């Protein structure tokens, strides 16, 4: 086997970037991760927390559904401290929903998701606060993630290899090319306020909804649509299972219990700016009403907060409707083939549940690109406890 | 909810303990973390602070807001009637920059073989195959507020680590492991170092009540003697 002495620089500090760092470190690469803020301070951290078994996607995209099933089961095994596993339930509230039921179950089974209808009386036994007018209930193996603790478990795994360097509060301001080869990135260290040059052999753009802006620095046009959504949380836990509306994926159709909270997600709008700092009142009202449809007692709960985050969808569209139709799948792009930049790969799209798989796909692509045959091992190893991330001090930062 | 645009004066303790003032118009339904984002994105990209979940779950954004330890993401602007907000980094931790402090000293003292516990919801209900207890994450989000607020600044492992020891004792079934946990709590920087100010319980954003956990441990200690 050829020795891998390539130094990989990853731009971005969300779930995908961190899982990619972990995967490459296990394969023996030296990796530097550069993030302008704290880890998971963009999209990953603000996730509503659903561990997707894939049922939500079963009717729309069998491959995504299948991958979510595999990955959610794997995450439960390798990151047990970051997941509340109480399963999930899809409920039909009206005749329209009922029309989807048989097809929904069949699509789940086709994607290897063990969906099964249960008697309504049993559904009320499992979840006492459910709307008493539900017409059907289907069990699926969903769960709840703590996105911060899941992501830093991966970061802890990377640090443990001794191959990772994590530079939080470092913002990339330039990508420096010599002809078609990227030689370095220029960053501003927001702690020292100094400019630094970070050399690398291969560069990975894992900037989530900011990936388009990062690619621009390398003169690459990467179509990324930041697609924000609102989430609403109430101050009491009212269920144990994730409860979803049995119909085509849409807005306000997932209720996620987490710790002592109940969270309802989400909405979707179009923005050309990934820095989201507004929560539309109409979204809050809509989510509140949607949650009450599933759990009538939600109307008595105290408001906790509402927040928004931008999904990083791959592709471009000028209308909200068009963006809604963009795939939720992820894509790894080798810019050598597409844009004439030899040593940069971008990874865009995807979801928190598939972070490990995304890290593996981009690492496989990188290995193939440099002619190394090293297999990924992230599915075989139980991650360290998230607290191990702090073992070396400085909140995991290694500068 | 009160939702109107108002002008806020935000003073942030930054490098060399100097305060820097920002004046900006914000929707009063937003939170302090939204305000910090707004300042960073539009006024000063060098501002550093920790944040992730924006809903009081990750614990990264704790800081001192108008003299009290709070989660920035759960502190709403509309509670400040004079529109003046002062934000400082947590006490007791080593400062990294601006509002970022190194909480590793606390986390490295936290105990717990699992971060999960049984939920309070439908405890006695039937459960699906494969689910033995309904589970949820622990209350403590390890934000460091209690450690910052505690007046005991030296030779004390702090409220959150002691609370985690008591939680773990209640979950453990292995007698030897329980003894080891108690031994840790009873060291000189453990329960005896607590001065019973109970500020920890007062500032805890997720109502862990570390003071109560420390009292439990104190009782165990006196029963042991």
XYZ file of C-alpha atoms in Angstrom:
624
model
C 0.000 0.000 0.000
C 1.227 3.478 -0.826
C 1.867 5.585 2.231
C -0.570 8.461 2.594
C 1.323 11.537 3.601
C -1.112 13.955 2.066
C -2.294 16.789 4.254
C -6.004 17.429 3.843
C -7.566 20.798 4.672
C -11.313 20.773 5.337
C -13.198 24.058 5.182
C -16.292 24.034 7.388
C -17.092 22.812 10.886
C -20.531 21.243 10.665
C -21.538 17.594 10.864
C -20.296 16.747 7.370
C -16.925 18.430 7.815
C -16.378 16.795 11.202
C -17.392 13.303 10.022
C -15.095 13.708 7.003
C -12.215 14.735 9.254
C -12.813 11.665 11.436
C -12.986 9.300 8.460
C -9.782 10.626 6.862
C -7.908 10.623 10.196
C -8.782 6.944 10.656
C -7.401 6.295 7.166
C -4.109 7.865 8.261
C -4.345 11.302 6.674
C -3.263 14.424 8.533
C -6.286 16.695 8.544
C -6.752 20.367 9.412
C -10.315 21.544 9.873
C -10.976 25.268 9.534
C -14.195 26.787 10.871
C -14.994 30.494 11.207
C -16.986 30.062 14.426
C -17.662 27.275 16.922
C -18.170 23.739 15.584
C -21.762 23.144 14.399
C -22.648 26.831 14.703
C -24.311 26.832 11.277
C -26.913 24.327 10.175
C -26.010 21.117 12.038
C -26.453 22.474 15.543
C -29.850 24.014 14.843
C -31.281 20.772 13.503
C -34.622 19.827 15.098
C -33.027 16.577 16.114
C -34.917 13.883 14.273
C -32.845 10.750 13.714
C -34.380 9.807 10.366
C -34.953 6.100 9.780
C -35.883 7.160 6.252
C -39.652 6.718 6.439
C -40.155 10.454 5.784
C -38.407 9.996 2.408
C -39.697 6.526 1.503
C -42.426 7.733 -0.869
C -40.193 10.333 -2.543
C -36.752 8.764 -2.845
C -36.124 5.105 -2.065
C -32.330 5.459 -2.070
C -32.315 8.270 0.492
C -34.771 6.287 2.605
C -32.624 3.179 2.463
C -29.480 5.073 3.358
C -31.209 6.770 6.313
C -32.283 3.352 7.597
C -28.735 1.999 7.432
C -27.168 5.157 8.870
C -29.661 5.672 11.701
C -29.087 2.088 12.859
C -25.326 2.607 12.627
C -25.390 5.884 14.570
C -27.386 4.211 17.336
C -24.564 1.700 17.577
C -21.560 4.040 17.345
C -22.924 7.134 19.173
C -25.389 5.846 21.786
C -24.868 8.833 24.114
C -26.055 11.303 21.501
C -29.359 9.578 20.669
C -32.680 9.129 22.476
C -34.041 5.998 20.868
C -37.759 5.657 21.531
C -38.856 4.892 17.944
C -41.292 6.939 15.898
C -44.873 6.890 14.755
C -46.562 8.181 11.593
C -50.178 9.130 12.179
C -52.967 9.675 9.656
C -55.252 12.505 10.761
C -57.796 12.538 7.965
C -59.037 10.730 4.856
C -56.400 12.417 2.685
C -53.662 11.045 4.923
C -55.339 7.617 4.857
C -54.988 7.446 1.072
C -51.208 7.392 1.505
C -51.135 4.721 4.175
C -50.769 1.491 2.210
C -48.347 3.012 -0.277
C -46.341 4.550 2.581
C -45.953 1.212 4.354
C -45.058 -0.549 1.098
C -42.483 2.128 0.190
C -40.929 1.804 3.668
C -40.702 -1.960 3.349
C -39.170 -1.589 -0.139
C -36.475 0.582 1.468
C -35.864 -2.027 4.213
C -37.550 0.145 6.852
C -39.538 -2.104 9.204
C -42.741 -0.031 9.187
C -45.799 -1.685 10.665
C -49.306 -0.506 11.310
C -50.492 -0.830 14.902
C -54.032 -0.689 16.292
C -55.056 2.863 17.226
C -55.707 1.741 20.800
C -52.071 0.681 21.072
C -50.926 4.022 19.624
C -52.781 5.783 22.490
C -51.170 3.407 24.960
C -47.713 4.395 23.662
C -48.504 8.099 23.330
C -51.350 9.257 25.562
C -51.473 12.845 24.311
C -52.041 11.960 20.640
C -55.052 13.470 18.899
C -57.933 11.068 19.655
C -59.193 11.418 16.085
C -56.230 9.770 14.391
C -57.281 7.232 11.816
C -54.147 5.095 11.598
C -50.719 4.721 13.196
C -47.561 3.211 11.723
C -44.461 2.437 13.799
C -40.973 3.169 12.441
C -37.495 3.149 14.050
C -36.981 6.957 14.350
C -35.205 8.649 17.249
C -33.839 11.977 18.512
C -30.303 13.288 18.067
C -28.438 15.806 20.177
C -26.719 17.327 17.125
C -23.960 19.065 19.086
C -23.061 15.966 21.082
C -23.276 13.711 18.018
C -20.943 15.965 16.034
C -18.380 16.403 18.810
C -18.338 12.626 19.365
C -16.988 12.403 15.801
C -14.558 15.248 16.546
C -13.408 13.378 19.671
C -12.800 10.302 17.522
C -10.706 12.372 15.128
C -8.636 13.943 17.938
C -8.018 10.489 19.412
C -6.194 9.389 16.235
C -3.617 12.149 16.736
C -4.068 13.135 13.091
C -6.563 15.974 13.519
C -6.023 19.662 13.950
C -9.160 21.707 14.683
C -8.981 25.435 14.008
C -12.219 27.004 15.169
C -12.573 30.815 14.928
C -10.448 30.747 11.773
C -12.167 32.224 8.731
C -11.007 31.444 5.207
C -10.676 34.680 3.230
C -8.742 33.461 0.177
C -7.994 30.235 -1.627
C -4.577 30.493 -3.262
C -4.051 28.730 -6.568
C -0.990 28.192 -8.717
C -2.483 27.511 -12.150
C -4.959 24.696 -11.558
C -3.559 23.634 -8.206
C -4.614 25.024 -4.818
C -1.537 25.518 -2.672
C -2.952 27.099 0.442
C -5.787 29.011 2.047
C -5.449 32.351 3.779
C -7.369 32.570 7.035
C -7.986 35.235 9.624
C -7.495 33.891 13.103
C -10.279 35.663 15.001
C -8.551 34.951 18.311
C -5.164 36.500 17.465
C -6.553 38.733 14.657
C -3.592 37.643 12.532
C -3.616 36.394 8.972
C -2.273 32.871 8.533
C -1.497 30.718 5.528
C -2.460 27.088 5.762
C -0.794 24.800 3.260
C -2.419 21.625 2.055
C -2.277 18.931 -0.589
C -6.008 18.414 -0.960
C -8.842 20.763 0.022
C -12.370 19.770 0.905
C -15.174 22.293 0.844
C -17.746 21.148 3.409
C -19.256 24.541 4.136
C -22.915 23.506 4.092
C -25.059 26.441 2.925
C -21.846 28.534 2.735
C -20.231 26.010 0.317
C -21.156 28.145 -2.707
C -19.363 31.174 -1.225
C -16.284 29.076 -0.395
C -16.166 27.619 -3.922
C -16.347 31.177 -5.290
C -13.021 31.926 -3.555
C -11.486 29.206 -5.746
C -13.176 30.626 -8.829
C -15.654 27.764 -8.940
C -19.376 28.146 -9.552
C -21.028 25.632 -7.215
C -24.824 25.723 -7.224
C -25.967 25.747 -3.596
C -29.362 26.993 -2.456
C -29.489 28.006 1.197
C -32.996 26.966 2.081
C -33.960 28.089 5.577
C -36.637 26.578 7.751
C -38.163 27.522 11.091
C -38.479 25.297 14.158
C -40.551 25.897 17.267
C -40.036 24.433 20.744
C -42.405 24.254 23.706
C -41.322 23.878 27.305
C -42.542 20.405 28.096
C -41.946 16.939 26.774
C -45.290 15.413 25.820
C -44.224 12.282 23.943
C -41.375 9.843 23.801
C -41.568 8.933 20.134
C -40.976 11.205 17.182
C -44.478 11.640 15.740
C -44.855 12.516 12.061
C -47.822 13.238 9.888
C -48.555 10.409 7.452
C -48.639 12.254 4.146
C -46.174 13.509 1.559
C -43.226 15.335 3.122
C -44.246 18.932 3.761
C -44.101 21.687 6.351
C -44.861 21.316 10.058
C -45.243 17.575 9.966
C -42.680 16.295 12.476
C -42.909 16.534 16.268
C -39.623 15.672 17.958
C -39.376 15.204 21.723
C -35.957 16.086 23.057
C -34.775 16.160 26.682
C -37.577 18.158 28.363
C -38.774 19.881 25.202
C -41.197 19.261 22.366
C -39.989 20.569 19.010
C -42.035 20.950 15.839
C -40.406 21.360 12.435
C -40.194 22.767 9.956
C -40.925 25.255 7.184
C -38.974 26.102 4.075
C -38.270 29.334 2.256
C -35.736 30.581 -0.227
C -32.805 32.817 0.634
C -29.596 33.723 -1.122
C -27.994 34.355 2.251
C -27.124 31.433 4.548
C -26.829 33.750 7.569
C -30.384 33.565 8.841
C -31.414 35.843 11.611
C -35.153 36.112 11.448
C -38.019 33.882 12.414
C -41.212 34.740 10.505
C -44.211 35.087 12.805
C -46.397 33.299 10.242
C -44.082 30.285 10.511
C -44.424 30.227 14.286
C -48.231 30.438 14.040
C -48.307 27.736 11.387
C -46.027 25.365 13.326
C -48.028 25.930 16.491
C -51.233 24.975 14.690
C -49.594 21.956 13.037
C -48.351 20.658 16.377
C -51.818 21.077 17.907
C -53.253 18.972 15.047
C -51.064 16.075 16.167
C -50.974 16.752 19.924
C -53.963 18.909 21.037
C -52.280 19.579 24.414
C -49.527 21.493 22.591
C -51.785 24.566 22.792
C -51.413 24.624 26.593
C -47.638 24.436 26.542
C -45.428 27.375 27.330
C -43.459 28.854 24.404
C -39.785 27.964 24.674
C -38.277 29.485 21.544
C -38.285 29.491 17.760
C -35.255 29.548 15.520
C -34.244 29.035 11.917
C -31.418 27.361 10.013
C -30.486 27.137 6.349
C -30.485 23.719 4.679
C -27.664 23.352 2.177
C -29.501 22.116 -0.928
C -27.535 21.273 -4.060
C -28.837 23.016 -7.170
C -30.282 26.414 -7.962
C -33.803 27.613 -8.244
C -35.342 31.044 -8.312
C -38.625 30.145 -6.615
C -39.475 28.639 -3.238
C -41.484 25.944 -4.984
C -38.512 25.078 -7.184
C -36.214 24.866 -4.171
C -38.678 22.578 -2.435
C -38.275 20.184 -5.334
C -34.471 20.133 -5.047
C -33.243 16.780 -3.789
C -32.418 16.301 -0.097
C -29.630 13.988 -1.218
C -25.971 14.930 -1.009
C -23.387 15.107 -3.740
C -19.595 15.041 -3.751
C -18.064 17.039 -6.600
C -14.468 16.543 -7.772
C -13.563 19.961 -9.162
C -10.744 18.504 -11.253
C -13.273 16.954 -13.593
C -15.843 19.730 -13.561
C -14.000 22.996 -12.995
C -10.332 22.462 -13.771
C -9.197 22.791 -10.158
C -7.021 19.748 -9.500
C -7.124 19.253 -5.762
C -10.490 20.323 -4.395
C -13.628 18.349 -3.620
C -16.935 19.843 -2.467
C -19.565 17.956 -0.516
C -23.019 19.542 -0.496
C -26.488 18.648 0.712
C -27.518 15.748 2.880
C -28.837 15.664 6.419
C -27.589 15.155 9.967
C -28.555 11.467 9.963
C -26.247 10.768 7.011
C -23.188 12.682 8.257
C -21.090 9.512 8.620
C -21.976 8.293 5.128
C -21.166 11.699 3.647
C -17.756 11.636 5.327
C -17.161 8.167 3.915
C -18.234 9.046 0.369
C -15.995 12.099 0.177
C -13.090 10.197 1.760
C -13.532 7.353 -0.761
C -13.484 9.915 -3.567
C -10.339 11.487 -2.165
C -8.558 8.112 -1.817
C -9.450 7.176 -5.362
C -8.263 10.553 -6.596
C -4.813 10.143 -5.031
C -4.590 6.476 -5.985
C -4.776 5.006 -2.502
C -6.784 1.932 -1.655
C -7.685 2.468 1.987
C -11.072 1.411 3.277
C -13.132 3.559 5.614
C -13.589 2.205 9.130
C -16.080 4.618 10.670
C -18.926 2.101 10.623
C -16.953 -0.408 12.705
C -15.720 1.707 15.597
C -17.768 2.920 18.570
C -17.136 6.641 18.919
C -15.647 8.024 22.126
C -18.022 9.743 24.555
C -18.585 13.342 23.421
C -16.870 14.565 26.610
C -13.597 13.182 25.262
C -13.666 16.104 22.847
C -12.589 18.304 25.773
C -9.845 15.943 26.946
C -6.932 18.002 25.606
C -8.345 21.348 26.837
C -9.213 24.533 24.928
C -12.670 23.161 23.990
C -11.078 20.715 21.559
C -9.288 23.427 19.653
C -5.738 22.548 18.631
C -3.856 25.682 17.704
C -45.371 38.066 21.916
C -43.931 41.570 21.901
C -42.530 41.985 18.426
C -41.331 45.432 17.515
C -38.092 46.873 16.270
C -36.163 48.706 18.944
C -32.712 50.163 19.282
C -30.464 48.186 21.630
C -27.194 49.246 23.236
C -25.089 46.158 23.662
C -21.832 46.297 25.583
C -19.526 43.305 25.203
C -16.480 42.556 27.347
C -13.723 41.737 24.883
C -9.937 41.586 24.807
C -7.954 42.920 27.743
C -11.271 43.152 29.601
C -12.244 46.220 27.581
C -15.904 46.796 26.845
C -16.981 47.523 23.291
C -20.378 49.086 22.633
C -22.667 48.355 19.739
C -25.898 50.126 18.898
C -28.303 48.332 16.598
C -31.982 47.959 15.707
C -33.386 44.535 16.429
C -36.732 42.783 16.561
C -37.521 42.534 20.273
C -38.662 38.910 19.902
C -35.085 37.877 19.080
C -32.553 36.605 21.589
C -29.116 37.687 22.750
C -27.526 35.037 20.507
C -29.380 36.535 17.522
C -28.025 39.939 18.547
C -24.465 38.557 18.709
C -24.954 36.976 15.261
C -26.201 40.291 13.904
C -23.188 42.146 15.328
C -20.757 39.552 13.945
C -22.345 39.365 10.496
C -23.023 43.054 9.936
C -20.728 45.048 12.225
C -17.700 43.151 13.477
C -16.693 39.770 11.986
C -13.972 39.387 14.635
C -16.451 38.905 17.489
C -16.042 35.414 18.958
C -18.625 33.504 21.030
C -19.793 29.918 21.262
C -23.166 28.839 19.927
C -24.756 25.878 18.210
C -28.369 24.821 18.829
C -30.136 28.156 19.447
C -32.770 26.441 21.610
C -31.168 25.850 24.993
C -30.041 22.316 24.364
C -26.322 22.247 23.543
C -25.125 24.470 26.394
C -22.372 26.239 24.441
C -23.613 29.861 24.608
C -23.699 30.493 28.367
C -22.303 33.884 29.332
C -22.978 36.613 31.874
C -25.810 38.856 30.731
C -26.504 41.929 32.862
C -24.569 40.333 35.741
C -26.275 36.926 35.647
C -25.235 33.623 34.092
C -27.653 32.877 31.242
C -27.839 31.010 27.958
C -27.609 33.737 25.307
C -29.981 31.785 23.064
C -32.686 31.640 25.736
C -32.454 35.291 26.790
C -35.031 37.325 24.878
C -34.401 40.970 24.060
C -37.905 42.038 25.086
C -37.130 41.447 28.759
C -34.676 44.380 28.806
C -36.925 47.365 29.272
C -34.172 49.969 29.054
C -32.767 48.259 25.912
C -29.321 48.070 27.517
C -27.496 44.748 27.620
C -24.032 43.959 28.952
C -22.510 40.635 27.953
C -19.436 39.153 29.627
C -17.719 35.778 29.424
C -18.319 33.236 32.203
C -16.189 33.541 35.338
C -13.999 30.759 36.738
C -12.899 29.498 33.320
C -9.849 30.433 31.311
C -10.788 33.002 28.700
C -9.924 32.104 25.101
C -11.233 35.231 23.395
C -14.148 37.667 23.756
C -17.026 35.550 25.118
C -15.308 32.197 24.516
C -14.063 30.429 27.631
C -12.422 27.020 27.943
C -14.907 24.780 29.774
C -12.639 21.719 29.491
C -11.695 21.963 33.189
C -15.355 21.338 34.102
C -16.175 18.730 31.450
C -13.119 16.670 32.352
C -14.540 16.290 35.867
C -18.017 15.215 34.713
C -18.987 11.591 35.379
C -21.543 9.344 33.779
C -21.391 6.064 31.898
C -24.389 7.211 29.868
C -25.897 10.600 29.028
C -29.373 9.021 28.978
C -31.996 8.658 31.696
C -35.585 7.482 31.926
C -38.245 9.998 30.831
C -41.098 11.240 33.031
C -43.622 10.797 30.196
C -45.931 7.732 30.092
C -43.499 5.856 32.325
C -45.789 2.932 32.986
C -47.224 2.607 29.501
C -46.755 -0.382 27.264
C -43.630 -0.105 25.151
C -42.901 -1.356 21.646
C -40.686 -4.387 21.161
C -37.057 -3.469 21.710
C -37.801 -0.480 23.979
C -37.340 -1.273 27.661
C -37.504 2.234 29.096
C -38.449 5.506 27.421
C -35.197 7.425 27.445
C -34.074 11.027 27.222
C -30.906 13.061 27.623
C -29.806 14.230 31.059
C -30.930 17.693 32.183
C -27.406 19.013 32.576
C -26.218 20.550 29.303
C -22.770 21.276 30.743
C -22.970 25.000 30.005
C -20.770 26.059 32.934
C -23.226 28.626 34.360
C -23.173 27.021 37.806
C -19.390 26.886 37.930
C -19.204 30.554 36.946
C -21.785 31.676 39.518
C -20.314 29.683 42.413
C -18.421 31.978 44.836
C -16.013 29.154 45.749
C -13.224 29.707 43.262
C -10.397 27.442 44.398
C -9.941 23.767 45.237
C -13.491 22.862 44.251
C -14.464 20.610 41.343
C -17.669 22.592 40.995
C -21.436 22.126 41.113
C -21.999 20.464 37.710
C -19.374 17.732 38.224
C -20.789 16.950 41.695
C -24.328 16.847 40.305
C -23.140 14.429 37.622
C -21.597 12.198 40.287
C -24.872 12.087 42.215
C -26.851 11.357 39.029
C -24.462 8.546 38.160
C -24.704 7.058 41.666
C -28.492 6.927 41.258
C -28.150 5.086 37.933
C -25.305 2.727 38.802
C -26.008 -0.810 39.965
C -22.380 -1.832 40.445
C -21.474 -1.341 44.138
C -17.785 -0.897 43.402
C -18.478 1.817 40.859
C -20.747 3.572 43.362
C -18.015 3.482 46.020
C -15.540 4.971 43.552
C -17.948 7.790 42.704
C -18.537 8.517 46.383
C -14.796 8.528 47.038
C -14.419 11.165 44.331
C -17.215 13.294 45.751
C -15.783 13.045 49.262
C -12.280 14.218 48.319
C -11.269 17.576 49.777
C -12.249 19.453 46.581
C -15.660 17.733 46.611
C -18.755 18.257 48.777
C -16.823 19.701 51.711
C -15.543 22.551 49.551
C -19.114 23.692 48.834
C -20.066 26.727 50.902
C -23.836 26.331 50.414
C -24.414 29.575 48.556
C -26.819 27.766 46.168
C -26.193 30.257 43.375
C -25.620 27.175 41.177
C -29.251 26.154 41.466
C -30.386 29.727 40.941
C -28.630 30.189 37.586
C -29.014 26.670 36.145
C -30.920 27.104 32.837
C -32.209 23.515 32.794
C -33.149 23.259 36.489
C -30.620 20.594 37.408
C -30.473 22.061 40.940
C -26.831 21.162 41.559
C -27.208 22.387 45.168
C -29.725 19.629 45.839
C -27.392 17.015 44.374
C -24.548 18.289 46.550
C -26.815 18.029 49.598
C -27.626 14.407 48.655
C -23.909 13.646 48.510
C -23.346 15.418 51.829
C -25.986 13.203 53.413
C -24.330 10.100 51.980
C -21.048 11.259 53.447
C -22.434 11.705 56.930
C -24.140 8.305 56.704
C -20.818 6.758 55.652
C -19.038 8.102 58.705
